[in-house]
């Protein structure tokens, strides 16, 4: 099957390797998705502009269609006293790995303007935007690069706002998705609406192409969201163990650890809701963590890095969607081709 939108993207199969910041997403994964007839996204989040540019160069050399995902600055400012209290709470966890937490809030914008400069200098076919809609001027700058613009949304209201802002397509994300929940207001309650229902509702409300993401792990899941009105499906978690993913060893192992007891939406690691495998950290701090992004992300980053290096899965953000038990080993192209079997 091939909708007009899919043809616009220049791909044959309506299946997308979703952006995954923090190491799991790699240029090799993006190229593998394209070789399977689909589309992959580089994740610009947390990367330096130089690293982003290098990844664009690598994928560009493969001469395949691809996208770049950006975290749009939409901070959740934190009361410095609340951050200090959280830092005190975590001090013993950090101490286990010889890390000292810095409780002074870091409220950066992930070098947003520098990344726009990279995309101006190195235009890419598709740009996707997560956490909020850019300002009118920034959206115009992104459009001027010639890219097709995709906005991540989690509700009908966000979908309508994105359509009004003039984006070309929507990535509809259900809360079953691994990693950060793309809601514009992270402190709003996370709804458990099934992805098929969310897609059908947004399909009805907004006349834009839809990419559906969140919890898809079987060919039946993928076919169901397309039947519900999605033009394409996007997967992240099922690719975490693929050959081309850059997932850390501790994260890779946790995804198939039979002792893991499911996933949870937590703000414990970054101050913004994200779905992760349950571990000691989410169990202890899920209810206690303040909202505050990116300050909480920066507060805990060193601890999480040290824990990952030490092979300690209990203090690492093990991002995973509800379909994590089907994350398979092997080439990403084979995983994606298998998922497209019922389309
Ligand atoms: C490890 C990991 C990192 C992610 N990083 C990003 C990101 O940088 N930008 C983004 O928009 N979404 C990110 N996501 C969400 C995915 O793009 C996508 O919405 C999600 O993986 C789909 O649900 P699934 O994981 O159940 O397949 C990430 C997901 C995971 C698992």
Short mmCIF file of C-alpha atoms in Angstrom, two decimals, residues 115-308:
data_model
loop_
_atom_site.label_atom_id
_atom_site.label_comp_id
_atom_site.label_asym_id
_atom_site.label_seq_id
_atom_site.Cartn_x
_atom_site.Cartn_y
_atom_site.Cartn_z
CA UNK A 115 20.57 23.38 15.23
CA UNK A 116 18.35 25.53 13.00
CA UNK A 117 21.56 26.91 11.52
CA UNK A 118 22.75 23.37 10.80
CA UNK A 119 19.47 22.57 9.05
CA UNK A 120 19.71 25.79 7.04
CA UNK A 121 23.22 24.89 5.95
CA UNK A 122 22.45 21.21 5.43
CA UNK A 123 18.80 20.91 4.32
CA UNK A 124 17.13 17.55 4.94
CA UNK A 125 13.94 16.14 3.38
CA UNK A 126 11.86 15.93 6.59
CA UNK A 127 12.01 17.69 9.97
CA UNK A 128 9.94 16.54 12.92
CA UNK A 129 9.26 18.63 16.01
CA UNK A 130 8.62 17.37 19.52
CA UNK A 131 7.48 18.98 22.83
CA UNK A 132 5.80 21.98 21.25
CA UNK A 133 5.17 24.05 18.16
CA UNK A 134 8.05 26.39 17.27
CA UNK A 135 7.46 30.12 17.10
CA UNK A 136 6.06 31.45 13.86
CA UNK A 137 9.49 32.79 12.85
CA UNK A 138 11.30 29.54 13.59
CA UNK A 139 8.65 27.51 11.77
CA UNK A 140 9.08 29.81 8.77
CA UNK A 141 12.85 29.32 8.95
CA UNK A 142 12.41 25.54 9.02
CA UNK A 143 9.95 25.69 6.13
CA UNK A 144 12.41 27.80 4.14
CA UNK A 145 14.88 24.91 4.24
CA UNK A 146 12.46 23.04 1.95
CA UNK A 147 11.81 20.26 4.48
CA UNK A 148 8.45 18.65 5.00
CA UNK A 149 7.46 19.56 8.57
CA UNK A 150 6.00 16.97 10.95
CA UNK A 151 4.67 17.93 14.39
CA UNK A 152 4.40 15.38 17.22
CA UNK A 153 0.99 15.60 18.91
CA UNK A 154 -0.73 13.58 21.63
CA UNK A 155 -4.30 14.95 21.54
CA UNK A 156 -6.96 16.42 19.28
CA UNK A 157 -6.29 19.90 20.70
CA UNK A 158 -2.57 19.69 19.91
CA UNK A 159 -3.38 18.33 16.45
CA UNK A 160 -5.65 21.31 15.73
CA UNK A 161 -3.04 23.77 16.99
CA UNK A 162 -0.35 22.17 14.83
CA UNK A 163 -2.60 22.25 11.77
CA UNK A 164 -3.35 25.92 12.42
CA UNK A 165 0.39 26.63 12.63
CA UNK A 166 0.78 25.21 9.15
CA UNK A 167 2.79 21.99 9.52
CA UNK A 168 2.58 19.37 6.74
CA UNK A 169 1.90 16.23 8.77
CA UNK A 170 1.39 15.00 12.32
CA UNK A 171 3.16 12.30 14.29
CA UNK A 172 0.36 11.07 16.56
CA UNK A 173 1.94 9.63 19.70
CA UNK A 174 0.03 7.54 22.22
CA UNK A 175 1.18 7.22 25.81
CA UNK A 176 2.15 3.59 25.12
CA UNK A 177 5.25 4.98 23.34
CA UNK A 178 8.71 4.52 24.74
CA UNK A 179 10.68 7.60 25.72
CA UNK A 180 9.37 11.08 26.30
CA UNK A 181 5.68 11.80 25.89
CA UNK A 182 5.41 14.63 23.42
CA UNK A 183 2.56 16.50 25.13
CA UNK A 184 2.98 20.28 24.89
CA UNK A 185 2.02 20.63 28.57
CA UNK A 186 3.94 17.91 30.41
CA UNK A 187 2.11 18.49 33.68
CA UNK A 188 -1.27 17.62 32.11
CA UNK A 189 -2.49 14.12 32.98
CA UNK A 190 -1.19 11.46 30.58
CA UNK A 191 -4.22 9.91 28.89
CA UNK A 192 -4.25 6.21 28.18
CA UNK A 193 -6.18 6.56 24.92
CA UNK A 194 -5.42 3.65 22.60
CA UNK A 195 -3.40 4.67 19.55
CA UNK A 196 -6.06 3.46 17.11
CA UNK A 197 -8.70 5.59 18.89
CA UNK A 198 -6.41 8.63 18.97
CA UNK A 199 -5.62 8.26 15.26
CA UNK A 200 -9.28 7.86 14.35
CA UNK A 201 -10.24 10.94 16.40
CA UNK A 202 -7.48 13.10 14.95
CA UNK A 203 -8.19 11.78 11.43
CA UNK A 204 -11.74 13.05 11.91
CA UNK A 205 -10.66 16.44 13.31
CA UNK A 206 -7.71 17.42 11.13
CA UNK A 207 -7.03 17.07 7.42
CA UNK A 208 -3.31 16.27 7.50
CA UNK A 209 -1.31 13.09 6.88
CA UNK A 210 -0.80 11.12 10.09
CA UNK A 211 2.12 9.04 11.33
CA UNK A 212 1.01 6.82 14.23
CA UNK A 213 3.40 5.86 17.03
CA UNK A 214 3.26 4.22 20.43
CA UNK A 215 3.30 0.59 21.45
CA UNK A 216 3.35 -0.91 17.95
CA UNK A 217 5.15 -4.24 18.05
CA UNK A 218 3.42 -6.67 15.67
CA UNK A 219 2.33 -6.64 12.01
CA UNK A 220 -1.26 -6.67 13.30
CA UNK A 221 -0.63 -3.52 15.38
CA UNK A 222 0.83 -1.74 12.37
CA UNK A 223 -2.02 -2.79 10.08
CA UNK A 224 -4.58 -1.70 12.70
CA UNK A 225 -3.30 1.89 12.91
CA UNK A 226 -3.28 2.16 9.14
CA UNK A 227 -6.87 0.87 9.09
CA UNK A 228 -7.72 3.48 11.74
CA UNK A 229 -6.60 6.22 9.38
CA UNK A 230 -2.83 6.58 9.74
CA UNK A 231 -0.80 7.14 6.58
CA UNK A 232 2.26 5.54 8.18
CA UNK A 233 3.31 3.85 11.41
CA UNK A 234 6.43 4.62 13.44
CA UNK A 235 8.26 2.29 15.80
CA UNK A 236 11.04 2.84 18.28
CA UNK A 237 11.13 0.24 21.04
CA UNK A 238 11.07 -2.80 18.73
CA UNK A 239 14.30 -1.50 17.16
CA UNK A 240 16.19 -1.02 20.44
CA UNK A 241 17.96 -4.37 20.11
CA UNK A 242 18.53 -4.18 16.35
CA UNK A 243 22.06 -4.49 15.00
CA UNK A 244 22.15 -0.85 13.92
CA UNK A 245 20.78 0.70 17.11
CA UNK A 246 23.21 2.42 19.45
CA UNK A 247 21.32 1.30 22.57
CA UNK A 248 23.62 0.95 25.58
CA UNK A 249 24.48 -2.56 26.73
CA UNK A 250 22.59 -2.15 29.99
CA UNK A 251 19.46 -0.93 28.18
CA UNK A 252 19.67 -3.69 25.54
CA UNK A 253 19.88 -6.34 28.24
CA UNK A 254 17.04 -4.89 30.31
CA UNK A 255 14.62 -4.92 27.38
CA UNK A 256 14.72 -8.72 27.24
CA UNK A 257 15.24 -9.33 30.96
CA UNK A 258 12.32 -11.61 31.93
CA UNK A 259 12.41 -10.22 35.46
CA UNK A 260 11.42 -6.71 34.35
CA UNK A 261 7.90 -5.98 35.52
CA UNK A 262 6.53 -3.75 32.81
CA UNK A 263 6.79 -0.09 31.93
CA UNK A 264 5.72 3.09 33.65
CA UNK A 265 5.34 6.75 32.68
CA UNK A 266 7.75 8.61 34.92
CA UNK A 267 9.22 12.08 35.37
CA UNK A 268 11.87 10.76 37.77
CA UNK A 269 14.75 10.97 35.30
CA UNK A 270 14.12 14.17 33.37
CA UNK A 271 11.27 16.10 34.98
CA UNK A 272 9.08 15.38 31.96
CA UNK A 273 6.86 12.30 31.55
CA UNK A 274 8.51 9.47 29.65
CA UNK A 275 7.79 5.75 29.45
CA UNK A 276 10.52 3.48 30.76
CA UNK A 277 10.96 -0.03 32.07
CA UNK A 278 10.24 -0.04 35.77
CA UNK A 279 13.35 -0.14 37.93
CA UNK A 280 14.33 0.87 41.46
CA UNK A 281 14.68 4.49 40.39
CA UNK A 282 11.17 4.76 38.91
CA UNK A 283 9.66 2.90 41.86
CA UNK A 284 11.37 5.11 44.46
CA UNK A 285 11.20 8.52 42.82
CA UNK A 286 8.30 8.37 40.36
CA UNK A 287 5.96 10.04 42.82
CA UNK A 288 8.56 12.29 44.45
CA UNK A 289 10.22 13.85 41.41
CA UNK A 290 9.30 17.44 40.57
CA UNK A 291 8.26 18.57 37.11
CA UNK A 292 11.07 20.58 35.60
CA UNK A 293 12.58 20.18 32.18
CA UNK A 294 15.39 20.28 31.23
CA UNK A 295 16.66 21.02 34.76
CA UNK A 296 15.87 17.55 36.15
CA UNK A 297 17.36 15.96 33.01
CA UNK A 298 20.62 17.80 33.64
CA UNK A 299 20.54 17.05 37.36
CA UNK A 300 20.38 13.29 36.84
CA UNK A 301 22.37 12.94 33.59
CA UNK A 302 25.74 12.29 35.25
CA UNK A 303 24.28 9.70 37.60
CA UNK A 304 22.55 7.90 34.71
CA UNK A 305 25.72 7.94 32.61
CA UNK A 306 27.79 6.52 35.45
CA UNK A 307 25.18 3.85 36.20
CA UNK A 308 25.06 2.78 32.54
#
